[in-house]
Short mmCIF file of C-alpha atoms and ligand atoms in Angstrom, two decimals:
data_model
loop_
_atom_site.label_atom_id
_atom_site.label_comp_id
_atom_site.label_asym_id
_atom_site.label_seq_id
_atom_site.Cartn_x
_atom_site.Cartn_y
_atom_site.Cartn_z
CA UNK A 22 20.51 1.96 8.60
CA UNK A 23 20.15 5.70 8.29
CA UNK A 24 17.35 7.29 6.40
CA UNK A 25 16.01 10.73 5.67
CA UNK A 26 12.42 11.93 5.88
CA UNK A 27 11.08 15.26 4.71
CA UNK A 28 8.12 16.37 6.82
CA UNK A 29 6.05 18.89 4.88
CA UNK A 30 4.47 21.76 6.81
CA UNK A 31 0.72 21.47 7.44
CA UNK A 32 -1.08 22.81 4.38
CA UNK A 33 1.88 22.41 2.01
CA UNK A 34 0.69 22.43 -1.61
CA UNK A 35 0.97 19.62 -4.12
CA UNK A 36 3.32 21.79 -6.18
CA UNK A 37 5.61 22.19 -3.18
CA UNK A 38 5.60 18.43 -2.60
CA UNK A 39 6.35 17.81 -6.27
CA UNK A 40 9.24 20.27 -6.18
CA UNK A 41 10.85 18.33 -3.33
CA UNK A 42 10.39 15.03 -5.18
CA UNK A 43 11.95 16.49 -8.34
CA UNK A 44 14.98 17.78 -6.48
CA UNK A 45 15.58 14.35 -4.93
CA UNK A 46 15.13 12.53 -8.22
CA UNK A 47 17.53 14.92 -9.90
CA UNK A 48 20.39 13.45 -7.82
CA UNK A 49 19.32 9.86 -8.50
CA UNK A 50 17.33 9.40 -5.28
CA UNK A 51 13.88 7.94 -4.91
CA UNK A 52 11.10 9.70 -3.04
CA UNK A 53 7.98 8.09 -1.60
CA UNK A 54 5.16 10.45 -0.75
CA UNK A 55 2.75 9.52 2.04
CA UNK A 56 -0.24 11.77 2.52
CA UNK A 57 -1.62 11.51 6.03
CA UNK A 58 -4.67 13.27 7.40
CA UNK A 59 -2.55 15.89 9.14
CA UNK A 60 0.48 16.20 6.93
CA UNK A 61 2.51 14.82 4.09
CA UNK A 62 5.74 12.97 4.67
CA UNK A 63 8.33 12.13 2.00
CA UNK A 64 10.63 9.19 2.64
CA UNK A 65 13.92 9.27 0.73
CA UNK A 66 15.74 6.24 -0.57
CA UNK A 67 19.26 6.54 -1.93
CA UNK A 68 22.62 7.90 -0.90
CA UNK A 69 21.95 9.86 2.27
CA UNK A 70 25.19 11.82 1.82
CA UNK A 71 23.82 13.34 -1.39
CA UNK A 72 20.65 14.63 0.20
CA UNK A 73 22.54 16.84 2.67
CA UNK A 74 23.68 19.17 -0.11
CA UNK A 75 20.18 19.69 -1.52
CA UNK A 76 19.17 22.18 1.17
CA UNK A 77 15.70 20.67 1.28
CA UNK A 78 14.96 22.42 4.56
CA UNK A 79 14.92 25.80 2.83
CA UNK A 80 12.40 24.77 0.18
CA UNK A 81 8.90 26.26 0.36
CA UNK A 82 6.41 24.09 2.22
CA UNK A 83 9.05 22.00 3.96
CA UNK A 84 8.52 21.78 7.72
CA UNK A 85 11.51 19.69 8.71
CA UNK A 86 14.11 17.30 7.38
CA UNK A 87 14.99 14.52 9.79
CA UNK A 88 17.50 11.72 9.86
CA UNK A 89 16.11 8.58 11.38
CA UNK A 90 17.93 5.59 12.70
CA UNK A 91 14.98 3.20 13.08
CA UNK A 92 14.41 0.91 10.09
CA UNK A 93 10.87 2.24 9.90
CA UNK A 94 10.36 5.96 9.69
CA UNK A 95 6.94 6.80 8.31
CA UNK A 96 5.16 4.71 10.95
CA UNK A 97 7.56 5.71 13.75
CA UNK A 98 6.42 7.94 16.59
CA UNK A 99 9.77 9.72 16.64
CA UNK A 100 8.68 12.54 14.37
CA UNK A 101 4.96 12.03 14.73
CA UNK A 102 4.35 12.02 18.48
CA UNK A 103 0.57 12.41 18.29
CA UNK A 104 -1.32 9.14 17.78
CA UNK A 105 -3.15 8.69 14.50
CA UNK A 106 -6.83 8.03 13.93
CA UNK A 107 -7.74 5.89 10.93
CA UNK A 108 -11.19 6.32 9.38
CA UNK A 109 -12.84 3.18 7.99
CA UNK A 110 -15.88 4.08 5.93
CA UNK A 111 -16.28 7.03 8.31
CA UNK A 112 -15.80 4.94 11.49
CA UNK A 113 -12.77 6.10 13.50
CA UNK A 114 -10.15 3.79 15.05
CA UNK A 115 -7.73 5.57 17.32
CA UNK A 116 -7.13 7.37 20.60
CA UNK A 117 -10.00 8.32 22.88
CA UNK A 118 -12.37 5.61 21.74
CA UNK A 119 -12.70 1.86 21.55
CA UNK A 120 -13.82 0.23 18.33
CA UNK A 121 -15.46 -3.18 18.20
CA UNK A 122 -15.07 -4.98 14.87
CA UNK A 123 -17.01 -8.23 14.69
CA UNK A 124 -18.43 -10.70 12.22
CA UNK A 125 -17.98 -14.20 10.91
CA UNK A 126 -14.53 -15.62 10.29
CA UNK A 127 -15.67 -16.50 6.77
CA UNK A 128 -18.56 -15.34 4.62
CA UNK A 129 -20.58 -18.52 3.93
CA UNK A 130 -24.10 -17.48 2.91
CA UNK A 131 -26.09 -14.23 2.74
CA UNK A 132 -28.24 -15.38 5.69
CA UNK A 133 -25.28 -16.37 7.86
CA UNK A 134 -23.44 -13.12 7.12
CA UNK A 135 -26.47 -10.92 7.82
CA UNK A 136 -27.26 -12.79 11.04
CA UNK A 137 -23.66 -12.44 12.22
CA UNK A 138 -23.66 -8.73 11.34
CA UNK A 139 -26.83 -8.16 13.34
CA UNK A 140 -25.35 -10.02 16.31
CA UNK A 141 -22.20 -7.90 15.99
CA UNK A 142 -24.12 -4.64 15.76
CA UNK A 143 -26.26 -5.49 18.78
CA UNK A 144 -23.04 -6.01 20.77
CA UNK A 145 -21.79 -2.51 19.87
CA UNK A 146 -19.74 -3.31 16.77
CA UNK A 147 -19.47 -0.49 14.26
CA UNK A 148 -17.42 -2.41 11.69
CA UNK A 149 -18.18 -5.80 10.14
CA UNK A 150 -15.44 -8.35 9.57
CA UNK A 151 -15.71 -11.38 7.30
CA UNK A 152 -13.35 -13.22 4.97
CA UNK A 153 -14.19 -13.93 1.35
CA UNK A 154 -10.63 -15.05 0.61
CA UNK A 155 -9.44 -17.37 3.37
CA UNK A 156 -5.73 -18.13 3.83
CA UNK A 157 -6.20 -21.68 5.11
CA UNK A 158 -3.33 -23.71 6.47
CA UNK A 159 -4.68 -26.77 4.65
CA UNK A 160 -5.34 -26.61 0.90
CA UNK A 161 -8.32 -28.94 1.49
CA UNK A 162 -10.06 -26.52 3.88
CA UNK A 163 -12.78 -24.07 2.71
CA UNK A 164 -10.97 -21.31 0.83
CA UNK A 165 -13.76 -18.73 0.86
CA UNK A 166 -16.37 -17.63 -1.67
CA UNK A 167 -14.15 -15.11 -3.45
CA UNK A 168 -15.95 -12.32 -5.27
CA UNK A 169 -19.35 -13.84 -4.49
CA UNK A 170 -18.44 -13.39 -0.83
CA UNK A 171 -17.50 -9.76 -1.42
CA UNK A 172 -20.92 -9.18 -2.99
CA UNK A 173 -22.60 -10.68 0.07
CA UNK A 174 -20.57 -8.37 2.31
CA UNK A 175 -21.58 -5.36 0.23
CA UNK A 176 -25.26 -6.34 0.49
CA UNK A 177 -24.98 -6.75 4.25
CA UNK A 178 -23.25 -3.37 4.50
CA UNK A 179 -26.17 -1.82 2.61
CA UNK A 180 -28.61 -3.53 4.97
CA UNK A 181 -26.84 -2.75 8.27
CA UNK A 182 -24.82 0.38 7.52
CA UNK A 183 -21.65 -1.32 8.80
CA UNK A 184 -18.46 -0.70 6.77
CA UNK A 185 -16.58 -3.91 6.00
CA UNK A 186 -13.12 -5.24 6.84
CA UNK A 187 -12.07 -8.16 4.66
CA UNK A 188 -8.85 -9.97 3.85
CA UNK A 189 -6.91 -9.89 0.63
CA UNK A 190 -4.43 -12.74 0.14
CA UNK A 191 -2.97 -12.06 -3.30
CA UNK A 192 -1.53 -8.89 -4.82
CA UNK A 193 -3.48 -9.58 -8.01
CA UNK A 194 -6.77 -9.33 -6.11
CA UNK A 195 -6.11 -6.01 -4.38
CA UNK A 196 -8.02 -3.82 -6.83
CA UNK A 197 -10.95 -6.23 -6.90
CA UNK A 198 -11.19 -6.50 -3.10
CA UNK A 199 -10.66 -2.74 -2.69
CA UNK A 200 -13.64 -2.22 -4.96
CA UNK A 201 -15.90 -3.70 -2.26
CA UNK A 202 -14.05 -3.33 1.04
CA UNK A 203 -13.82 -0.37 3.39
CA UNK A 204 -10.65 -1.80 4.95
CA UNK A 205 -8.21 -4.37 3.57
CA UNK A 206 -6.96 -6.96 6.02
CA UNK A 207 -3.54 -8.55 5.70
CA UNK A 208 -3.47 -11.81 7.61
CA UNK A 209 -0.73 -13.25 9.74
CA UNK A 210 0.38 -15.67 7.01
CA UNK A 211 0.93 -12.79 4.59
CA UNK A 212 2.33 -10.36 7.10
CA UNK A 213 5.72 -10.30 5.36
CA UNK A 214 4.49 -10.78 1.80
CA UNK A 215 6.19 -7.61 0.66
CA UNK A 216 4.65 -7.52 -2.81
CA UNK A 217 1.18 -7.72 -1.27
CA UNK A 218 2.09 -5.05 1.29
CA UNK A 219 3.24 -2.74 -1.50
CA UNK A 220 0.07 -3.46 -3.46
CA UNK A 221 -2.23 -2.48 -0.58
CA UNK A 222 0.02 0.52 0.02
CA UNK A 223 -0.81 1.71 -3.47
CA UNK A 224 -4.58 1.82 -3.09
CA UNK A 225 -6.69 4.35 -1.32
CA UNK A 226 -8.20 2.09 1.35
CA UNK A 227 -7.23 1.67 5.00
CA UNK A 228 -5.27 -1.45 5.88
CA UNK A 229 -5.43 -3.71 8.93
CA UNK A 230 -2.03 -5.34 9.25
CA UNK A 231 -1.93 -8.42 11.41
CA UNK A 232 1.30 -9.30 13.14
CA UNK A 233 3.04 -12.28 11.62
CA UNK A 234 2.79 -15.19 14.03
CA UNK A 235 6.59 -15.42 14.15
CA UNK A 236 7.33 -11.72 13.66
CA UNK A 237 9.05 -9.51 16.20
CA UNK A 238 7.43 -6.16 16.87
CA UNK A 239 10.17 -4.50 14.83
CA UNK A 240 9.48 -6.80 11.87
CA UNK A 241 5.77 -6.00 12.17
CA UNK A 242 6.50 -2.27 12.06
CA UNK A 243 8.79 -2.72 9.07
CA UNK A 244 5.95 -4.56 7.34
CA UNK A 245 3.74 -1.54 8.07
CA UNK A 246 6.50 0.65 6.63
CA UNK A 247 6.19 -1.22 3.31
CA UNK A 248 2.54 -0.13 3.15
CA UNK A 249 3.28 3.44 4.24
CA UNK A 250 6.18 3.80 1.82
CA UNK A 251 3.80 3.35 -1.11
CA UNK A 252 1.74 6.28 0.08
CA UNK A 253 -0.87 4.72 2.34
CA UNK A 254 -0.57 5.82 5.95
CA UNK A 255 -4.04 4.62 6.95
CA UNK A 256 -2.78 1.54 8.74
CA UNK A 257 -4.11 -0.18 11.85
CA UNK A 258 -1.85 -2.74 13.52
CA UNK A 259 -3.44 -5.95 14.84
CA UNK A 260 -1.85 -8.15 17.50
CA UNK A 261 -3.24 -11.65 16.94
CA UNK A 262 -0.98 -13.90 18.94
CA UNK A 263 2.42 -15.42 18.29
CA UNK A 264 3.79 -18.94 18.17
CA UNK A 265 5.23 -20.13 21.44
CA UNK A 266 5.80 -23.48 23.13
CA UNK A 267 2.38 -23.24 24.79
CA UNK A 268 -0.16 -25.77 23.52
CA UNK A 269 -3.32 -24.88 25.46
CA UNK A 270 -4.10 -21.92 23.20
CA UNK A 271 -3.72 -21.77 19.44
CA UNK A 272 -1.29 -18.88 19.71
CA UNK A 273 -0.11 -16.80 22.65
CA UNK A 274 -1.61 -13.32 22.76
CA UNK A 275 1.34 -10.97 23.26
CA UNK A 276 -0.54 -8.41 25.29
CA UNK A 277 2.58 -6.34 25.91
CA UNK A 278 2.84 -5.79 22.16
CA UNK A 279 0.06 -3.22 22.45
CA UNK A 280 1.84 -0.68 24.67
CA UNK A 281 5.19 -1.50 23.01
CA UNK A 282 3.81 -0.79 19.53
CA UNK A 283 2.04 2.32 20.81
CA UNK A 284 5.33 3.61 22.21
CA UNK A 285 7.17 3.02 18.92
CA UNK A 286 4.50 3.93 16.38
CA UNK A 287 1.71 6.46 15.94
CA UNK A 288 -0.53 3.84 14.32
CA UNK A 289 -3.63 2.54 16.13
CA UNK A 290 -3.32 -0.98 17.57
CA UNK A 291 -6.18 -3.45 17.87
CA UNK A 292 -6.24 -6.99 19.28
CA UNK A 293 -7.75 -10.16 17.83
CA UNK A 294 -8.80 -12.19 20.89
CA UNK A 295 -10.45 -14.84 18.67
CA UNK A 296 -7.57 -15.97 16.46
CA UNK A 297 -4.97 -15.62 19.21
CA UNK A 298 -6.60 -17.95 21.72
CA UNK A 299 -8.61 -19.98 19.22
CA UNK A 300 -11.08 -20.68 22.05
CA UNK A 301 -14.53 -19.17 22.67
CA UNK A 302 -14.07 -19.12 26.46
CA UNK A 303 -11.01 -16.89 26.17
CA UNK A 304 -12.45 -14.22 23.87
CA UNK A 305 -14.11 -12.06 26.52
CA UNK A 306 -11.26 -12.31 29.07
CA UNK A 307 -8.72 -11.39 26.37
CA UNK A 308 -10.96 -8.53 25.24
CA UNK A 309 -10.96 -7.19 28.80
CA UNK A 310 -7.17 -7.46 28.84
CA UNK A 311 -6.92 -5.65 25.51
CA UNK A 312 -9.03 -2.76 26.78
CA UNK A 313 -7.05 -2.54 30.03
CA UNK A 314 -3.71 -2.48 28.23
CA UNK A 315 -4.80 0.37 25.96
CA UNK A 316 -5.81 -1.23 22.67
CA UNK A 317 -7.78 0.95 20.26
CA UNK A 318 -10.21 -1.87 19.52
CA UNK A 319 -10.75 -5.59 19.09
CA UNK A 320 -11.71 -7.73 16.11
CA UNK A 321 -13.89 -10.67 17.15
CA UNK A 322 -15.41 -13.69 15.41
CA UNK A 323 -19.18 -14.19 15.82
CA UNK A 324 -21.36 -16.80 14.12
CA UNK A 325 -25.08 -17.60 14.36
CA UNK A 326 -24.35 -21.33 14.42
CA UNK A 327 -20.71 -21.97 15.39
CA UNK A 328 -21.08 -25.77 15.27
CA UNK A 329 -21.86 -25.48 11.55
CA UNK A 330 -19.21 -22.84 10.75
CA UNK A 331 -16.94 -23.61 7.80
CA UNK A 332 -14.01 -21.91 9.53
CA UNK A 333 -12.96 -21.36 13.15
CA UNK A 334 -16.29 -22.34 14.76
CA UNK A 335 -14.65 -23.16 18.15
CA UNK A 336 -13.72 -19.52 18.69
CA UNK A 337 -16.92 -17.86 17.42
CA UNK A 338 -19.14 -16.09 19.94
CA UNK A 339 -22.88 -16.77 19.98
CA UNK A 340 -25.83 -16.13 22.31
CA UNK A 341 -24.96 -14.99 25.82
CA UNK A 342 -21.27 -14.63 24.91
CA UNK A 343 -22.30 -11.55 22.96
CA UNK A 344 -23.92 -10.00 26.03
CA UNK A 345 -20.67 -10.40 27.95
CA UNK A 346 -18.66 -8.99 25.06
CA UNK A 347 -21.02 -6.02 24.79
CA UNK A 348 -20.80 -5.34 28.53
CA UNK A 349 -16.99 -5.40 28.46
CA UNK A 350 -16.78 -3.09 25.44
CA UNK A 351 -19.31 -0.68 26.94
CA UNK A 352 -18.20 -0.57 30.57
CA UNK A 353 -14.42 -0.92 30.53
CA UNK A 354 -13.15 1.63 27.97
CA UNK A 355 -14.25 4.64 30.09
CA UNK A 356 -12.03 3.31 32.92
CA UNK A 357 -9.03 3.91 30.64
CA UNK A 358 -10.19 7.23 29.22
CA UNK A 359 -11.98 5.99 26.11
CA UNK A 360 -15.50 6.20 24.79
CA UNK A 361 -17.44 2.92 24.96
CA UNK A 362 -17.72 0.82 21.79
CA UNK A 363 -20.36 2.14 19.42
CA UNK A 364 -19.93 5.77 20.45
C1 PEP B 423 -8.81 -13.86 10.08
O1 PEP B 423 -8.90 -12.83 10.76
O2 PEP B 423 -9.74 -14.32 9.44
C2 PEP B 423 -7.52 -14.59 10.03
C3 PEP B 423 -7.29 -15.53 9.13
O3 PEP B 423 -6.66 -14.18 10.99
P1 PEP B 423 -5.08 -14.45 11.11
O4 PEP B 423 -4.49 -13.99 9.86
O5 PEP B 423 -4.73 -13.60 12.30
O6 PEP B 423 -4.92 -15.92 11.39
MN1 MN B 424 -10.41 -17.40 11.19
#
């Protein structure tokens, strides 16, 4: 597949962007504008042969017009060699630092969520995770508190100052969840739900896109492209393990996906050592591996009382586990040229 991308010059005006879009639409093409922190990119959809005659390169504000052969262009590193930083409620995820995201798998009660947030913060976490809408494999399992859970998260954010990362499972809920969340999480089971991806691409909130448990890295990046194509380039990729023949862990953490994705895409990549292994004893070792391999952060389950957790208790950290997690996230990132978690 061949595609065309117009890269606007830094500082190009809205009028200049609009002029490019109008010229493309005039020949029956479609243009998708993505405004990044550094520059605006316009992805073109339509008959590539037509675009050549438009002389887009000569238009004011246009930096470059490039033909791309990868099936993802906006998230590709080809024409965006510098790595991106994504800001989540003011907290950066990206090169030069290591971000610890932690919290309960599911929001259960105000007390449980606050306790988990305090445990997370004490370990160096700067972002709070917690699901109010849970994509459970079984329809009989706890499905989450819904909007009541979002309200709890917002209260805990007010109390702790930690911006919140929370999952949205249905395109119809995107505006509601975005009204509370600082970052919208797309889970592995929805990683190729294209309508949902387009819906989160249309709101002005950063997105954490988990890798589908059976998705290749290319499919994962094309899923990210669905979000970017709708105008939202604030995407963080999350490797959370893939299905393999191995039975001793819930999924197999594909640690090589981190440097592979970094080589192909400018988006930050974080690792979920909790959902990949599904086992408490593996969370800290996998976190160390994630740091060593160059991940931009980890997202970890913690719970004040894992034995009573309504979701994923066996993988939640508690007590001394948190001290080990904190030590890893403080001491190891500087060895690979990053600031410690929390800095
Ligand atoms: C989660 O992070 O709560 C979750 C459900 O993860 P995943 O989609 O990776 O299974
Ligand atoms: Mn979970």
